[in-house]
XYZ file of C-alpha atoms in Angstrom:
632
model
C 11.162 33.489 110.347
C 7.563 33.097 110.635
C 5.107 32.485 107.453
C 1.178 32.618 108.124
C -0.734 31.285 105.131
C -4.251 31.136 104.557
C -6.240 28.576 101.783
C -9.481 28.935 100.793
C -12.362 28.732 103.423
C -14.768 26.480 101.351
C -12.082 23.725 100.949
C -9.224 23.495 103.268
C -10.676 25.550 106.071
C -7.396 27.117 106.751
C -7.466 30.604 107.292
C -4.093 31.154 108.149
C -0.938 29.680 110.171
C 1.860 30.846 112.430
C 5.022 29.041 112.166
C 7.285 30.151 115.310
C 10.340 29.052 116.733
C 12.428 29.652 120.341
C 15.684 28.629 120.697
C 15.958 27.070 124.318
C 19.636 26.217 123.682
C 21.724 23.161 123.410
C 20.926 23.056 119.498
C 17.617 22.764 120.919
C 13.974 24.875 119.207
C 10.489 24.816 120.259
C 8.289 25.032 117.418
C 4.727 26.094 117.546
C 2.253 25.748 114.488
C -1.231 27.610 115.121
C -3.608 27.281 112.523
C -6.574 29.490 112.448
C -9.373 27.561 110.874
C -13.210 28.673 109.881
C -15.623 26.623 111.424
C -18.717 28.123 110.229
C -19.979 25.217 108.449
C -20.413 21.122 109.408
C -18.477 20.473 106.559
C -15.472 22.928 107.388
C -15.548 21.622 111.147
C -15.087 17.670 109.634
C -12.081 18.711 107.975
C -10.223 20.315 110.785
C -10.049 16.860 112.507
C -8.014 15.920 109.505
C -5.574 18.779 110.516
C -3.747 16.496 113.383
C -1.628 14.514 113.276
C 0.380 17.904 111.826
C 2.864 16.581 109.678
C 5.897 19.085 108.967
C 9.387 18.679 106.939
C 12.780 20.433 108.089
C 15.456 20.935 104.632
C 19.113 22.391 104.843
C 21.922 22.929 102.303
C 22.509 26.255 101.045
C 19.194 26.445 98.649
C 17.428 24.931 101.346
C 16.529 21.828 99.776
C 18.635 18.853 101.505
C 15.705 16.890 103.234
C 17.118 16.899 107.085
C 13.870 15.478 109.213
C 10.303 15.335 109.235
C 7.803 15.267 112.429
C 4.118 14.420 112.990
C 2.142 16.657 116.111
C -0.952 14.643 117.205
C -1.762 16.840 120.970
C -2.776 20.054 120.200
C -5.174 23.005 122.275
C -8.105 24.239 120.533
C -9.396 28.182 121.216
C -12.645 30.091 119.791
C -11.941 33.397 118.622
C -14.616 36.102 119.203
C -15.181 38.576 116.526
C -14.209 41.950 116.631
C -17.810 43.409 115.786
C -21.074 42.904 117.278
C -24.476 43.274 115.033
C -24.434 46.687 116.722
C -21.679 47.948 114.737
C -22.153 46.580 111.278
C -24.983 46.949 108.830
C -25.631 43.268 106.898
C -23.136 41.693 109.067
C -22.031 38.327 107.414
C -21.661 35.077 110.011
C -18.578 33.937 110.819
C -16.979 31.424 113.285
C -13.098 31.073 113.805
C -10.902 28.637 115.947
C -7.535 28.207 116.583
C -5.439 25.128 116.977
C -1.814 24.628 118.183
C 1.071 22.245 118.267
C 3.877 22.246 119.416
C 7.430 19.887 120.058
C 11.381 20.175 120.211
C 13.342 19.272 117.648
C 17.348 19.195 117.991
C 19.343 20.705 115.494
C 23.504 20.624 115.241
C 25.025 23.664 114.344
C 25.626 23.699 111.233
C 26.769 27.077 108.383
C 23.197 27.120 106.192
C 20.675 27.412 108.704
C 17.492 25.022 108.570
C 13.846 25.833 106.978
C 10.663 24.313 108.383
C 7.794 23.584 106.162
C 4.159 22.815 106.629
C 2.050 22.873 103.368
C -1.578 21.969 102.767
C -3.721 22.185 100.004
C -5.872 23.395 98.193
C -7.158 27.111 98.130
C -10.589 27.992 97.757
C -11.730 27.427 93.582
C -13.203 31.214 93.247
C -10.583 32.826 95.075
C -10.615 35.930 92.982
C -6.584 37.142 92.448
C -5.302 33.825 91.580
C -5.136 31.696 88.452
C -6.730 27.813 89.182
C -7.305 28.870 92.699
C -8.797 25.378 93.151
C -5.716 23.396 92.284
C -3.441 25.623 93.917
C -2.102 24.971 97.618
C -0.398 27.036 100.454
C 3.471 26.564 101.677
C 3.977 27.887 105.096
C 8.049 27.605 106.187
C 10.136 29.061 108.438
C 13.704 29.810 108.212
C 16.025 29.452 111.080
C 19.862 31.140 110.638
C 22.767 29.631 110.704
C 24.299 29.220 113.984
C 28.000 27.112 113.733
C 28.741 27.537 117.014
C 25.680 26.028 118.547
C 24.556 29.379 120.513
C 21.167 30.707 119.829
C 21.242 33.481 117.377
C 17.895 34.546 116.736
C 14.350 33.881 118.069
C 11.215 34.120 115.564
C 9.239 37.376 115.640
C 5.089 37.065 116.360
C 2.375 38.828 114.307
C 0.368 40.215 117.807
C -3.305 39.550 115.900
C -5.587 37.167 114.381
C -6.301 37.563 111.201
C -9.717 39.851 110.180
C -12.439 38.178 109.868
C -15.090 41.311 108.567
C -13.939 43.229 105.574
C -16.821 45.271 104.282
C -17.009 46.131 100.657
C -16.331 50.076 100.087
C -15.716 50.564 103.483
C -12.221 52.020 104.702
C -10.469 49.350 106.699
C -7.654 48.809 109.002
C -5.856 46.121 109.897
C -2.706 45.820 112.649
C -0.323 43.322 110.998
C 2.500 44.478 113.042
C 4.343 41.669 115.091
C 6.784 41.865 118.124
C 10.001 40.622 118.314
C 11.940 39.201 121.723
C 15.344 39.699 120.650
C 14.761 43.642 119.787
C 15.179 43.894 115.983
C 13.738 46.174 114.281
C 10.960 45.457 111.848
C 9.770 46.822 108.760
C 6.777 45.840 106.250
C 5.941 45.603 102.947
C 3.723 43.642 100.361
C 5.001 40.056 99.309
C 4.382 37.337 97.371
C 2.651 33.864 98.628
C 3.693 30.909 97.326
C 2.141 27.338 96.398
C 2.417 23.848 98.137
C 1.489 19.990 97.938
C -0.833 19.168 95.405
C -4.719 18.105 95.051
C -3.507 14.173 94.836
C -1.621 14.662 98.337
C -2.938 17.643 99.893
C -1.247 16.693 102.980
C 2.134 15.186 102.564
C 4.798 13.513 104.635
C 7.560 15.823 105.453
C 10.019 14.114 103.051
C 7.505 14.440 100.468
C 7.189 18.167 100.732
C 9.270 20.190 98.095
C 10.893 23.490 98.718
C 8.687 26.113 97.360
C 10.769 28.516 94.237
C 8.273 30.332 92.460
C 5.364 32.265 93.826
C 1.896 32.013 93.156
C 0.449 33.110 89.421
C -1.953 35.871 90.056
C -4.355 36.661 87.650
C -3.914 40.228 85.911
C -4.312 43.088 86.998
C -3.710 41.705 90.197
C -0.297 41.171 91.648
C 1.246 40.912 95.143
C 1.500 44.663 95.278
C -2.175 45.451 93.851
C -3.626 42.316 95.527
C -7.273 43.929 95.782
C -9.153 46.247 93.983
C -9.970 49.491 95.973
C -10.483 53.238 96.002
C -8.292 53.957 97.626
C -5.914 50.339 96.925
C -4.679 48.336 99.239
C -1.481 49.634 100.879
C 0.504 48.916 104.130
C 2.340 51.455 106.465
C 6.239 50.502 106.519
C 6.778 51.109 110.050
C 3.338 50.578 112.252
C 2.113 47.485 109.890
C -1.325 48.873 109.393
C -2.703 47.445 106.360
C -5.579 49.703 104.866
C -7.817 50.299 101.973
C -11.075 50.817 100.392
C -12.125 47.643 98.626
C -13.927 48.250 95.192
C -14.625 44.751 94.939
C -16.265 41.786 96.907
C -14.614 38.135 96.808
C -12.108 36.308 98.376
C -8.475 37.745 97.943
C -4.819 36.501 98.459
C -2.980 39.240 100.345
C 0.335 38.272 101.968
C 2.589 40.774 103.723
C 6.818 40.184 104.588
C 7.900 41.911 107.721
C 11.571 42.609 107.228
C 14.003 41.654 110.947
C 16.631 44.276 111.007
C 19.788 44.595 113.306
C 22.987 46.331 112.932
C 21.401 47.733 109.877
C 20.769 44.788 108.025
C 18.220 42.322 107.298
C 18.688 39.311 108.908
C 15.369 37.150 108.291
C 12.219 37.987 106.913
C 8.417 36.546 108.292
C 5.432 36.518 106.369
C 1.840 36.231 106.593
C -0.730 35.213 103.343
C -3.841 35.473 104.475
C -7.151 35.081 102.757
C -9.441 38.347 102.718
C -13.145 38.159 102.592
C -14.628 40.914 101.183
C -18.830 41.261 101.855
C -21.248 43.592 101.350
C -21.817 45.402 104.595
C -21.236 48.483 106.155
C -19.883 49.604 109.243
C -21.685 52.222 111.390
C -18.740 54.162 113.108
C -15.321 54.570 111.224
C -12.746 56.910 112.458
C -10.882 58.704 110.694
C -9.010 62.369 109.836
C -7.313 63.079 106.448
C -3.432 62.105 105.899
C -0.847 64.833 104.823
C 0.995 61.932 102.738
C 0.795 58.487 101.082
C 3.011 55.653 101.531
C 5.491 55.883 104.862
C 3.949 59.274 105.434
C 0.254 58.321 105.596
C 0.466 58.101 109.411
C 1.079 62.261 109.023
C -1.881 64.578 109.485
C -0.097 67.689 108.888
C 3.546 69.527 108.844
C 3.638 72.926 110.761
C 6.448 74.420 109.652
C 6.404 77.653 111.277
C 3.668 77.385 113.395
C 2.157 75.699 116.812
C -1.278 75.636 116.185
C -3.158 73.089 114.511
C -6.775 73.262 112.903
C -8.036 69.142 113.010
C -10.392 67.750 110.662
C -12.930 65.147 111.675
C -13.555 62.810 108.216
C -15.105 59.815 110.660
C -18.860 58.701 110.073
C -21.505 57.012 112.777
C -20.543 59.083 115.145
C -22.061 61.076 118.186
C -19.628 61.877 120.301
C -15.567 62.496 120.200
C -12.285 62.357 122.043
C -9.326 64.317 121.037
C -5.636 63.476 122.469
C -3.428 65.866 121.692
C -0.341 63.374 122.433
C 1.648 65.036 125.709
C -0.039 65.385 129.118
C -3.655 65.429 129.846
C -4.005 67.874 126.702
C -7.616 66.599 125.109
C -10.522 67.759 123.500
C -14.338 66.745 122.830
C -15.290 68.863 119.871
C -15.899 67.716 116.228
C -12.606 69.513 115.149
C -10.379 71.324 117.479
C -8.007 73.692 116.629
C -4.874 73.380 119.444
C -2.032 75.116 119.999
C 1.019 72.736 120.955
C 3.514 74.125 123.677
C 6.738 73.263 121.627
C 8.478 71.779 118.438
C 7.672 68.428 118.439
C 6.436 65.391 117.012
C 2.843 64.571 118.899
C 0.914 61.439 118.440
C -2.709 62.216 118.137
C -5.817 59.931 118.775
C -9.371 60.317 117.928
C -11.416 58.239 119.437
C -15.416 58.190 117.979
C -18.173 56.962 120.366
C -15.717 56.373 123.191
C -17.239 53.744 125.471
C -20.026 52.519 124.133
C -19.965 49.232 122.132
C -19.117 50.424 118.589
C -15.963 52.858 119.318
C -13.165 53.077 116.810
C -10.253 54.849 117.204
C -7.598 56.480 114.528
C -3.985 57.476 115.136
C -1.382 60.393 113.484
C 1.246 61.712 113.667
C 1.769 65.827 113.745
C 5.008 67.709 113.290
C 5.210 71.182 114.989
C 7.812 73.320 113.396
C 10.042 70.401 112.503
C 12.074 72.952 109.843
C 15.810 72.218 110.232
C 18.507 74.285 111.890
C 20.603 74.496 108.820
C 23.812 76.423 108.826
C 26.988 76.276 107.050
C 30.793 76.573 107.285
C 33.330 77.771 105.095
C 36.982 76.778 104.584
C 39.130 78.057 103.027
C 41.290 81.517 102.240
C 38.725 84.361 101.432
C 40.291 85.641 98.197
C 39.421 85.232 94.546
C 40.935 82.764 92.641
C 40.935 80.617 95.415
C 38.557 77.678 95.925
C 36.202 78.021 99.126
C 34.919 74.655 100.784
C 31.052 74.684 102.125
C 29.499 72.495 104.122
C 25.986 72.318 105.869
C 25.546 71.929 109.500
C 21.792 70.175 110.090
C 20.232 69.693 113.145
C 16.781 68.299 113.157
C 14.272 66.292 114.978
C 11.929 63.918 113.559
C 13.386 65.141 109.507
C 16.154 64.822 106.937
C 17.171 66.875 103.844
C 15.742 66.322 100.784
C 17.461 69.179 98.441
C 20.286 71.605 99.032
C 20.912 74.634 96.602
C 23.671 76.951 97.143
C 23.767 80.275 95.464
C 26.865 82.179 95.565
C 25.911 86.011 94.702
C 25.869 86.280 90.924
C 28.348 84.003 90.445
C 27.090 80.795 90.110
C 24.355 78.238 91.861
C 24.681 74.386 92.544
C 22.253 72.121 93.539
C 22.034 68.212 95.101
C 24.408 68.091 97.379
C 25.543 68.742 101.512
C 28.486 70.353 100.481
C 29.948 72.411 97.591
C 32.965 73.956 96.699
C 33.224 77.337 94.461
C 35.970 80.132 93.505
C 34.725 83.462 92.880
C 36.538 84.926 90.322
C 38.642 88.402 90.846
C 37.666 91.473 91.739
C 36.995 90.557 95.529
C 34.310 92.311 97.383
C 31.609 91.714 99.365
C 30.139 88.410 98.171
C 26.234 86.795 99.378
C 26.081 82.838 99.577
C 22.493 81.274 100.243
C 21.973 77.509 101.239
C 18.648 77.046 100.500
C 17.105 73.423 101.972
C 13.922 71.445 101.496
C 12.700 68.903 103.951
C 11.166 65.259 103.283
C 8.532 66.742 105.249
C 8.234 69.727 102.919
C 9.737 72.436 105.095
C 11.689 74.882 103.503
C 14.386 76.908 105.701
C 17.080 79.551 104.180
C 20.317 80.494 105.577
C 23.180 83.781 104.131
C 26.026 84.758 104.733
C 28.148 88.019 103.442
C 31.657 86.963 102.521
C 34.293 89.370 102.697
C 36.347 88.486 99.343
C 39.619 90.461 99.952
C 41.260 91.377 96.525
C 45.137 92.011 96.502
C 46.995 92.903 93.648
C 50.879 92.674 94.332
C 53.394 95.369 92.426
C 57.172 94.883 92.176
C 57.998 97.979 90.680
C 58.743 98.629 87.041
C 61.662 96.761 84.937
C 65.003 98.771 84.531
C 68.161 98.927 83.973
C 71.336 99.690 86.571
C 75.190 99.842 86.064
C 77.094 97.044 88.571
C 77.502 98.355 91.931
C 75.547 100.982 91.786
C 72.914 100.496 94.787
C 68.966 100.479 93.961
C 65.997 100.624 95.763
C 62.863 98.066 95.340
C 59.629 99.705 95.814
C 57.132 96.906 96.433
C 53.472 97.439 97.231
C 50.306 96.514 97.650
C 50.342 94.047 100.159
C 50.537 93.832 104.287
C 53.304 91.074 104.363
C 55.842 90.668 101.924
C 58.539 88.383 100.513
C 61.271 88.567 97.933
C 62.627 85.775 96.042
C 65.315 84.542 95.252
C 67.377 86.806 98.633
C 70.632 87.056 96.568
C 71.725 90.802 97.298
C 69.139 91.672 98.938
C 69.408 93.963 101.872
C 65.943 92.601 103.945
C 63.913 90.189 101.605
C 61.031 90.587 104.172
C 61.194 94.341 103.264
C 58.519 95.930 101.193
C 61.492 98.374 99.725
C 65.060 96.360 100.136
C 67.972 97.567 98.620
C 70.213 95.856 96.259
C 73.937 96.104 94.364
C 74.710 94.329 92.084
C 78.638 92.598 91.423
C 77.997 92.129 87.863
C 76.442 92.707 85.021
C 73.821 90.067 83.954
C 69.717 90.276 83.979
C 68.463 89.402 87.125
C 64.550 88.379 88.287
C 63.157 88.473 91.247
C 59.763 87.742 92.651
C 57.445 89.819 95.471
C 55.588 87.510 96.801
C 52.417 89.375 98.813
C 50.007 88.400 101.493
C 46.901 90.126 102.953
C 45.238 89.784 106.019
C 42.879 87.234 104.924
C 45.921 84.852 104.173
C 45.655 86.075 99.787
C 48.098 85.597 98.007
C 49.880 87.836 94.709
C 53.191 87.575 92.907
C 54.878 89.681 90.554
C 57.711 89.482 88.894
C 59.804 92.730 88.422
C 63.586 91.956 85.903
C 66.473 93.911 86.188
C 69.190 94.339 83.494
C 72.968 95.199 84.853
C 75.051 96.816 83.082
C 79.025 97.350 83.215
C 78.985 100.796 82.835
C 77.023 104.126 82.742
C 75.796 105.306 79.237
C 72.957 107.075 77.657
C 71.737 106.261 74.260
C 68.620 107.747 71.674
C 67.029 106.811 68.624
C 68.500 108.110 65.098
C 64.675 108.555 64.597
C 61.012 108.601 66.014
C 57.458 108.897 64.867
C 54.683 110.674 66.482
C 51.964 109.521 65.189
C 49.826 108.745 68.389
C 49.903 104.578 67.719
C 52.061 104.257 70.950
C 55.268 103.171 69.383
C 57.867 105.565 69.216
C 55.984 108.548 69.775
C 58.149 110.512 72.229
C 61.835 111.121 71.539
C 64.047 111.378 75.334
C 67.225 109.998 76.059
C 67.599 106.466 77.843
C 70.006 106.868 80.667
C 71.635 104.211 82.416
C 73.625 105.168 85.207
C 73.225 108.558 86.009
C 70.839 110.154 88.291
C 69.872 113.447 86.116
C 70.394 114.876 82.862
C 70.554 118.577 82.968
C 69.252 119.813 79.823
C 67.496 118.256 76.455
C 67.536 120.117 73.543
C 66.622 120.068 70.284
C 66.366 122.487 67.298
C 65.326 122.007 64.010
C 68.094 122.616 60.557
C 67.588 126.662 61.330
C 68.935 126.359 64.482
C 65.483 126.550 65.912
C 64.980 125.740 69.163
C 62.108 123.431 69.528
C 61.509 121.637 72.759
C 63.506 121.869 75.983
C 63.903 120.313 79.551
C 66.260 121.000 82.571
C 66.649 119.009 85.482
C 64.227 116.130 84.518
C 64.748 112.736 84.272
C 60.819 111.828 83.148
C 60.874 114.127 79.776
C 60.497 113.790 76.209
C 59.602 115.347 72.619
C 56.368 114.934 71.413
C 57.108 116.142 67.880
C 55.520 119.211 68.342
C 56.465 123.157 68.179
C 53.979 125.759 69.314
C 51.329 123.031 69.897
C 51.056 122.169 66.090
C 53.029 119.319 64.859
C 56.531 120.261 63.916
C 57.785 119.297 60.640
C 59.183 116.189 58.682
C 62.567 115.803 58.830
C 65.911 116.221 60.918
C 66.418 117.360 63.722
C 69.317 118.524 65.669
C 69.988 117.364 69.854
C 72.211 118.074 72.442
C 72.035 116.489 76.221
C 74.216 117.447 79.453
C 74.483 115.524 81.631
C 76.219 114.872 85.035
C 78.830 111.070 85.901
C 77.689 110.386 89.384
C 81.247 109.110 90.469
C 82.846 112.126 88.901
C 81.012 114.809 88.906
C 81.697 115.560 85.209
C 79.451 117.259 83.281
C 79.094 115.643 80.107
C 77.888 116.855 76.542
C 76.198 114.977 73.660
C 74.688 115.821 70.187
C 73.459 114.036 67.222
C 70.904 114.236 65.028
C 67.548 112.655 64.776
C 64.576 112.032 61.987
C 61.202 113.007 62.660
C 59.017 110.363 60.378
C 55.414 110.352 60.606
């Protein structure tokens, strides 16, 4: 882990410091400490000679407080750094002067299971630093942690921010700064606003490295100001998760406490964390050439100009100022442009890196970078498993290729039947009848690209019929008529001639009632039962009511003769108490009285029957009479 700190300029000269380690092996680390000092004034360039020896502490234990060793650098190299404008490119331009000093030795440390922290700590900050409560009393703690390693090999090597710090910030001017650092092993790094954090004290503002306590608490800002809204600005102070660019308008001139954490991440996990508190000077000047083009988002998606969605072409806009002449690169091949604002149309989907260059080389050029997205929409589709029948739950699930984009929303409508929303996959029954049924995933990118996707669902309906419930005589053989259905199965198989068969036959030993199930598949694997029950019988009979009631309310409305057991009655008759005859049928099994004569209603009262009919093992005809009463 590497923390760069920065105190005030008027006091402690310190603009900033780099702690970084290497692990050369054999429990063995080189550590470098480079200080960046100002040297603008005599008074600033006295104290840096009080800088060496550089006295450090290293503390263990699993809070990091167990004082393990402490070290005193006295060789160090000494660098001027130039700064990055001239007078040509800023109006009012402030003076500045900044040096660099490093130190390095080897230290040995055993292998232990808490890892070590280095410490250097110096004090104090500047008294009108303007974000910070007793600036003046107030010093800077600058530590390094190094993991854990209990087997002695080498487990993790410091990252490196790759730049100085700034030393121009000009007040209502957009800036940007590259904060972004390299790492040797390969993690990846993220970054983020942090807090900074105090150390030693105005009576020993440089202390031995036993001396030197482990820093807890942060810094106290003063309010508004925090470590996330560290300077005022229009727009604030923000920096890009992934590139490191810190950028802003400042609102506000002063001297600011801004500190930024870059998070180390393998195997999808954080496994140390640098940081850099610098010092920001904020003057009243003005740059003369600022590139810059507007950003489609804020946040991680500031480094976006724009999301085509459905198109290849792309109109630019040039929001720079100071400058005279421009240089478009389009981001693939020699693809470039010197107009104000180009409009380009890319050859493929794609994500392109674009750079505008303003003034390019003469003395004050500045340069921007975005990012654009060229019909990034998703390939969304969907599967379906499951039986297609109603009744029957139906699994969904969206396929999603993309490049460059991830879902933000799903919303699945399924016809007129329902709609659910959040999530990749969803599961729904449509209810009976079947039919043709529409289901729509509709998705929404984190880039803002919408894309739709339907299918038409063939919901087969079956409805399974057994036949009606009756009554035999034992032995007497009987036909099922099942239907409905292209594959078919009766249970339970007792008597049955082919329980496969649509229309098996079945005899019966005894008499008893007797159920038996059709169970009924279509081609779409849907299922039906029904459940048709048969009552046995010893013996043939027929049997009617001593009285009915025609009244049209569905109950006993139609006077016939129940048979059971024979396959035809010859004649029905019946007459009223004149001898009258009133109704008659021959040769018909599916008859009945309505209680009419004439088609008017016949009258209250008795009635008179008589029935032939034929024994199907005999052949005897058969008579019976009786009387019945017609109630209404």
């Amino acid at each position: 882990m590497v923390w760069l700190c920065v105190p005030e300029v008027r006091a402690s000269h310190l603009v900033g410091a780099d702690i970084i380690y290497k692990c050369l092996g054999n429990n063995q680390y080189e550590l470098t400490f480079v200080l960046y000092q100002d040297c603008l004034t005599w008074e600033q360039q006295s104290a840096i000679g009080q800088d060496a020896p550089l006295k450090f502490g290293i503390f263990t234990g699993s809070d990091k407080s167990l004082f393990f060793h402490e070290g005193a650098i006295y060789d160090y190299t000494e660098e001027s750094i130039v700064s990055e404008f001239t007078n040509e490119c800023i109006n009012n331009i402030p003076a500045t002067c900044l040096q660099q000093q490093s130190f390095k030795t080897i230290v040995t440390l055993p292998p232990n299971s808490t890892g070590y922290r280095v410490i250097y700590q110096r004090c104090c900050r500047n008294q009108n630093i303007t974000n910070i409560i007793f600036s003046g009393n107030v010093g800077v703690s600058c530590f390094v942690d190094i993991p854990p390693s209990p087997s002695g090999n080498c487990v993790n090597n410091s990252a490196v921010f790759r730049n100085f710090p700034p030393q121009i910030i000009c007040l209502n001017n957009p800036f940007r700064y590259d904060f972004s650092a390299a790492d040797p092993d390969g993690d990846s790094l993220s970054y983020r606003l942090c807090d900074a954090y105090p150390g030693a004290s105005p009576q020993r503002p440089i202390p031995e490295g036993h001396q030197m306590e482990v820093p807890q608490n942060p810094i106290d800002y003063m309010p508004p100001y925090s470590a996330n809204n560290p300077v005022n600005g229009n727009p604030g102070i923000t920096i890009h998760p992934v590139t490191g660019i810190l950028s802003g308008t400042p609102s506000e001139d002063g001297r600011y406490v801004v500190t930024v954490c870059v998070d180390e991440w393998r195997n999808g996990m954080v496994i140390n964390t640098i940081s850099r508190d610098i010092q920001l000077t904020i003057t009243n000047c003005s740059r003369t050439t600022y590139a810059d083009m507007p950003s489609w988002g804020k946040g991680d998606k500031a480094d976006i100009y724009t999301i085509e969605c459905h198109s290849n072409t792309v109109a630019f806009r040039n929001t720079s100022y100071g400058g005279f002449a421009y240089l478009w690169k389009f981001g693939y091949g020699n693809a470039t442009s010197t107009e104000f604002e180009p409009t380009h149309t890319y050859p493929d989907k794609g994500i392109y890196e674009v750079t505008l260059i303003v003034n390019p080389g003469t003395t004050c050029v500045d340069s921007i970078k975005k990012l654009v997205y060229i019909n990034p929409s998703m390939e969304v589709d969907f599967t379906t498993d499951g039986n297609l029948c109603p009744g029957t739950p139906l699994h969904f699930q969206s396929v999603v290729s993309s490049k460059g984009d991830s879902i933000k929303t799903y919303n699945w409508f399924f016809d007129r039947a329902g709609t659910l929303s959040g999530a990749p996959s969803a599961t729904f029954t449509f209810p009976a009848p079947g039919g043709e049924k529409q289901v729509t995933l509709v998705t929404e990118s984190y880039l803002g690209c919408v894309d739709t996707v339907s299918k038409i669902l063939p919901i087969d309906h079956i409805e399974v019929y057994a036949g009606s419930d009756t009554v035999l005589v034992k032995n007497y053989p009987y036909r099922f008529n099942g239907r409905g259905a292209e594959s078919y199965r009766w249970e339970p198989e007792t008597y049955l001639s082919d329980p496969f068969s649509p229309q098996p036959t079945v005899t019966f030993p005894d008499s008893g009632t007797y159920v038996y199930y059709l169970h009924g598949n279509n081609a779409s694997g849907c299922e039906d039962v029904d459940t048709i029950v048969i009552r046995v019988a010893l013996y043939p009979h027929m049997f009617l009511p001593n009285a009915f009631s025609p009244n049209g309310d569905g109950l006993n409305d139609v006077l016939k003769p129940e048979i059971i057991g024979y396959a035809l009655v010859n004649t029905f008759e019946v007459f009223d108490r004149y001898g009258q005859l009133v109704y008659k049928s021959a040769n018909n099994n599916n008859f009945g009285w309505d209680g009419t004569y004439l088609g008017r209603p016949a009258d209250v009262g008795v009635y008179f029957y008589r029935v032939t009919y034929t024994d199907p093992f005999s052949a005897e005809r058969h008579v019976k009479t009786g009387d019945v009463t017609l109630i209404r």
